[in-house]
Amino acid sequence: MTLQQLLTEGKEYLRQCEITDFELDACLLLFHVFGIDRGAYFLRQQEIVSQEKEEKYRTLLAKRGKHIPLQHITGYTEFMGLDFHVNEHVLIPRQDTETIVEEVLRSCEEKRVLDMCTGSGCIAVSIAKLGKPHSVTAVDVSDKALQVAIENAKINHVPVDFIKSDLFEKCMGKFDIIVSNPPYIETKELEMLMPEVRDYEPRLALDGKADGLYFYRRIIEKAPDFLLDKGSIFFEIGYNQREDVSLLLEKQGFSQIECKKDLAGLDRMVSAVWKKGI
Ligand code: GLN
């Protein structure tokens, strides 16, 4: 069987399993198994493949056919042009989250940055790698998530201080910037998510409790104790949470509340500034 024939089989299999991006996913799994990229595929598509690789590919296709996320199968994803290790203990970094990272990168030079609910570490590591912050601290409540985040800091060769803590419980010191993409999906919405997310991504990273705002409330309540004067807070939000999160920030005494949209034109980030004595 040639590489091209194997790919055709893979596409057909994933189409039958009703995988949305069946063509792309069949390609990416093939590239993963053969350690090739698109260019190498076109040069080698008529090559006969070994029995062993053929079987390996079919094993991975069967997993994807069960709606296991592609990134869990390959173990990697790309975010901000960087490589990140992922597994079932962390949320897979989303392209939408690049919106908040790009915004923080504009103002993080020489700043002390705290990433609350770091998960895979994608936000903290990207800021440490692509910006010039004074320091980056990253917090998560899950040991297993922190293991992944620590590995991601290593893979990308950046220094990040990791703290296992239930939100600010074990945090110390003051920061110029707090950034967070907390769990923000309403509990009742979880069952409506696509199977890849609903069945395979960690509930802990998704569930924002009854109204989806639980973590914003808890973070906003304590953030002033951990922010320097004129420090900023940046939140990723769900498309319908701009008003609610802005109101929580306003009530707590934050000013300069702003919203940014993602590439799809949906509200995706709210930021605000903390000023003492106002
Ligand atoms: N901060 C991580 C991310 O952006 C994890 C988010 C989460 O677990 N809710 O992917």
Coordinates of C-alpha atoms in Angstrom, one line a residue, chain A:
M1 CA 0.0 0.0 0.0
T2 CA 1.3 3.5 -0.8
L3 CA 1.3 6.5 1.5
Q4 CA -1.4 8.1 -0.7
Q5 CA -3.6 5.0 -0.6
L6 CA -3.3 4.8 3.2
L7 CA -4.3 8.5 3.5
T8 CA -7.3 7.9 1.3
E9 CA -8.3 5.0 3.6
G10 CA -7.8 7.2 6.6
K11 CA -10.0 10.1 5.2
E12 CA -12.8 7.6 4.4
Y13 CA -12.7 6.0 7.8
L14 CA -12.9 9.3 9.7
R15 CA -15.6 10.5 7.4
Q16 CA -17.7 7.5 8.3
C17 CA -17.0 8.2 12.0
E18 CA -18.5 11.7 11.4
I19 CA -15.3 13.5 12.4
T20 CA -15.9 17.2 11.3
D21 CA -12.4 17.8 9.9
F22 CA -11.9 14.3 8.7
E23 CA -9.6 15.1 5.8
L24 CA -7.3 17.4 7.8
D25 CA -7.2 15.0 10.8
A26 CA -6.4 12.0 8.5
C27 CA -3.5 14.0 7.1
L28 CA -2.2 15.2 10.4
L29 CA -2.2 11.6 11.9
L30 CA -0.4 10.3 8.9
F31 CA 2.2 13.0 9.1
H32 CA 2.6 12.2 12.8
V33 CA 3.1 8.4 12.3
F34 CA 5.5 8.9 9.4
G35 CA 7.3 11.9 10.9
I36 CA 6.8 13.9 7.8
D37 CA 5.3 17.3 6.8
R38 CA 3.2 18.3 3.9
G39 CA 6.2 18.9 1.6
A40 CA 7.7 15.4 2.4
Y41 CA 4.3 13.8 1.9
F42 CA 4.0 15.1 -1.7
L43 CA 7.5 13.9 -2.5
R44 CA 6.9 10.5 -1.0
Q45 CA 3.2 9.7 -1.6
Q46 CA 3.9 6.8 -4.0
E47 CA 6.2 5.1 -1.5
I48 CA 5.2 1.7 -0.2
V49 CA 4.6 1.8 3.5
S50 CA 5.8 -0.8 6.1
Q51 CA 3.2 -3.1 7.7
E52 CA 4.2 -1.7 11.1
K53 CA 3.5 1.9 10.2
E54 CA 0.3 1.0 8.5
E55 CA -1.0 -0.7 11.6
K56 CA 0.2 2.2 13.8
Y57 CA -1.8 4.6 11.6
R58 CA -4.9 2.4 11.8
T59 CA -4.6 2.3 15.6
L60 CA -4.5 6.1 15.8
L61 CA -7.4 6.4 13.3
A62 CA -9.5 4.1 15.5
K63 CA -8.9 6.4 18.5
R64 CA -9.8 9.5 16.5
G65 CA -12.8 7.7 15.2
K66 CA -14.0 7.5 18.9
H67 CA -13.7 11.3 19.0
I68 CA -10.6 11.3 21.1
P69 CA -9.1 14.8 20.4
L70 CA -6.4 14.8 17.8
Q71 CA -4.0 16.6 20.2
H72 CA -4.5 13.9 22.8
I73 CA -3.5 11.3 20.3
T74 CA -0.4 13.1 19.0
G75 CA 0.4 14.5 22.5
Y76 CA 1.2 17.9 21.1
T77 CA -0.4 21.1 19.8
E78 CA 0.8 24.4 18.6
F79 CA 0.0 27.7 20.3
M80 CA 1.4 31.1 19.5
G81 CA 3.8 29.3 17.1
L82 CA 5.2 27.3 20.0
D83 CA 5.0 23.5 20.7
F84 CA 3.0 22.4 23.7
H85 CA 2.7 19.0 25.3
V86 CA -0.9 18.2 26.2
N87 CA -2.8 15.3 27.7
E88 CA -6.2 14.5 29.3
H89 CA -5.4 16.5 32.4
V90 CA -5.2 19.9 30.7
L91 CA -7.4 22.0 28.4
I92 CA -6.0 21.9 24.9
P93 CA -4.8 25.4 24.1
R94 CA -7.3 27.2 21.8
Q95 CA -6.4 29.6 19.1
D96 CA -9.0 32.0 20.7
T97 CA -6.7 32.2 23.7
E98 CA -4.0 33.8 21.5
T99 CA -6.1 37.0 21.7
I100 CA -5.4 37.5 25.4
V101 CA -1.7 36.5 25.1
E102 CA -1.2 39.0 22.3
E103 CA -2.8 41.7 24.4
V104 CA -0.6 40.9 27.5
L105 CA 2.5 40.8 25.3
R106 CA 1.9 44.5 24.4
S107 CA 2.4 45.7 28.0
C108 CA 4.4 43.0 29.9
E109 CA 7.9 44.3 29.5
E110 CA 9.7 44.3 32.8
K111 CA 6.4 43.4 34.5
R112 CA 5.7 40.7 37.1
V113 CA 3.1 38.5 35.6
L114 CA 0.8 36.0 37.3
D115 CA -1.1 33.5 35.2
M116 CA -4.0 32.2 37.3
C117 CA -5.4 28.7 36.3
T118 CA -2.5 28.0 34.0
G119 CA -3.6 24.5 32.9
S120 CA -1.1 23.4 30.1
G121 CA 0.9 26.6 30.9
C122 CA 0.2 27.9 27.4
I123 CA -0.4 31.5 28.5
A124 CA 2.5 31.7 31.0
V125 CA 5.0 30.0 28.8
S126 CA 4.1 32.1 25.7
I127 CA 4.5 35.3 27.6
A128 CA 7.8 34.2 29.1
K129 CA 9.0 33.1 25.7
L130 CA 7.7 35.9 23.4
G131 CA 7.7 38.8 25.8
K132 CA 10.3 40.4 28.1
P133 CA 8.6 40.2 31.5
H134 CA 10.5 40.6 34.7
S135 CA 9.0 37.3 35.9
V136 CA 6.2 34.9 35.2
T137 CA 4.4 33.0 38.0
A138 CA 1.8 30.3 37.1
V139 CA -0.8 28.8 39.4
D140 CA -3.0 25.8 39.1
V141 CA -5.0 23.6 41.6
S142 CA -4.3 20.4 39.7
D143 CA -1.0 18.5 40.3
K144 CA -1.4 16.7 37.0
A145 CA -1.9 19.9 35.1
L146 CA 1.1 21.5 36.7
Q147 CA 3.3 18.5 35.6
V148 CA 2.2 19.3 32.0
A149 CA 2.9 23.0 32.5
I150 CA 6.3 22.4 34.0
E151 CA 7.2 20.2 31.0
N152 CA 6.0 22.9 28.6
A153 CA 8.2 25.5 30.3
K154 CA 11.1 23.1 29.9
I155 CA 10.4 22.3 26.2
N156 CA 10.3 26.0 25.5
H157 CA 13.3 26.8 27.7
V158 CA 11.7 29.5 29.8
P159 CA 11.8 30.2 33.5
V160 CA 8.3 30.1 35.1
D161 CA 7.6 29.8 38.8
F162 CA 4.9 27.3 39.4
I163 CA 2.6 27.2 42.4
K164 CA 0.1 24.6 43.3
S165 CA -2.7 26.6 44.8
D166 CA -6.5 26.9 44.9
L167 CA -6.6 30.3 43.2
F168 CA -4.7 32.8 45.5
E169 CA -4.6 30.6 48.6
K170 CA -0.9 29.9 48.4
C171 CA 0.1 33.0 46.4
M172 CA 2.5 35.6 47.8
G173 CA 3.7 39.0 46.7
K174 CA 2.4 41.6 44.3
F175 CA 2.1 41.5 40.5
D176 CA 1.8 44.1 37.8
I177 CA -0.3 41.9 35.6
I178 CA -2.8 39.1 36.5
V179 CA -3.9 37.1 33.4
S180 CA -6.4 34.3 33.6
N181 CA -8.4 32.0 31.3
P182 CA -10.4 30.3 34.1
P183 CA -13.1 27.6 33.6
Y184 CA -16.1 29.6 32.3
I185 CA -18.7 27.3 30.9
E186 CA -22.1 27.0 32.7
T187 CA -22.5 23.5 34.2
K188 CA -25.7 22.9 32.3
E189 CA -24.0 23.8 29.0
L190 CA -21.3 21.1 29.4
E191 CA -23.5 18.3 28.1
M192 CA -24.1 20.3 24.9
L193 CA -20.4 20.5 24.0
M194 CA -18.9 18.5 21.2
P195 CA -17.9 14.9 22.2
E196 CA -14.2 15.7 21.9
V197 CA -14.5 18.3 24.6
R198 CA -17.4 16.9 26.7
D199 CA -16.0 13.4 27.0
Y200 CA -12.2 13.9 26.9
E201 CA -11.2 17.3 28.2
P202 CA -11.0 17.9 32.0
R203 CA -14.3 19.1 33.6
L204 CA -12.2 20.9 36.1
A205 CA -10.8 23.2 33.3
L206 CA -14.3 23.8 31.8
D207 CA -16.9 24.1 34.5
G208 CA -17.6 27.6 35.7
K209 CA -20.4 26.3 37.9
A210 CA -24.1 27.4 37.8
D211 CA -23.8 30.8 36.0
G212 CA -20.3 30.3 34.5
L213 CA -19.0 33.2 36.6
Y214 CA -17.8 31.4 39.7
F215 CA -14.0 31.8 39.0
Y216 CA -14.2 35.4 37.8
R217 CA -16.0 36.3 41.0
R218 CA -13.4 34.6 43.2
I219 CA -10.5 36.0 41.3
I220 CA -11.8 39.5 41.1
E221 CA -12.6 39.5 44.9
K222 CA -9.0 38.7 45.8
A223 CA -7.0 40.3 42.9
P224 CA -6.6 43.7 44.5
D225 CA -4.5 42.1 47.3
F226 CA -2.1 40.8 44.7
L227 CA -1.9 43.7 42.3
L228 CA 0.5 46.6 42.5
D229 CA -0.9 50.1 42.1
K230 CA -1.9 50.6 38.4
G231 CA -1.6 46.9 37.9
S232 CA -3.8 45.3 35.3
I233 CA -6.0 42.2 35.0
F234 CA -6.8 40.4 31.8
F235 CA -9.5 37.7 31.5
E236 CA -10.4 35.5 28.7
I237 CA -14.2 35.3 28.6
G238 CA -17.0 33.4 26.8
Y239 CA -18.7 35.2 23.9
N240 CA -21.7 36.3 26.2
Q241 CA -19.8 37.2 29.4
R242 CA -18.5 40.7 28.6
E243 CA -21.2 42.6 30.6
D244 CA -21.2 40.3 33.6
V245 CA -17.4 40.2 34.0
S246 CA -17.2 44.0 33.4
L247 CA -19.8 44.6 36.1
L248 CA -18.0 42.4 38.6
L249 CA -14.7 44.3 37.9
E250 CA -16.5 47.7 38.2
K251 CA -18.2 46.7 41.5
Q252 CA -14.8 45.7 42.9
G253 CA -13.4 49.2 42.0
F254 CA -11.4 48.4 38.8
S255 CA -11.3 51.1 36.2
Q256 CA -10.4 51.4 32.4
I257 CA -12.5 48.3 31.7
E258 CA -12.0 47.2 28.1
C259 CA -13.1 44.4 25.8
K260 CA -11.3 42.8 22.8
K261 CA -12.8 40.5 20.2
D262 CA -11.2 37.3 18.8
L263 CA -10.6 36.6 15.1
A264 CA -14.2 35.4 14.8
G265 CA -15.4 38.8 15.9
L266 CA -16.7 37.5 19.3
D267 CA -16.1 39.2 22.7
R268 CA -13.1 37.2 24.0
M269 CA -11.2 39.3 26.5
V270 CA -11.9 41.8 29.3
S271 CA -9.1 43.9 30.9
A272 CA -9.1 46.4 33.7
V273 CA -6.7 48.5 35.8
W274 CA -6.4 48.6 39.6
K275 CA -5.8 52.0 41.1
K276 CA -5.5 52.5 44.8
G277 CA -7.6 55.2 46.4
I278 CA -10.2 55.5 43.6

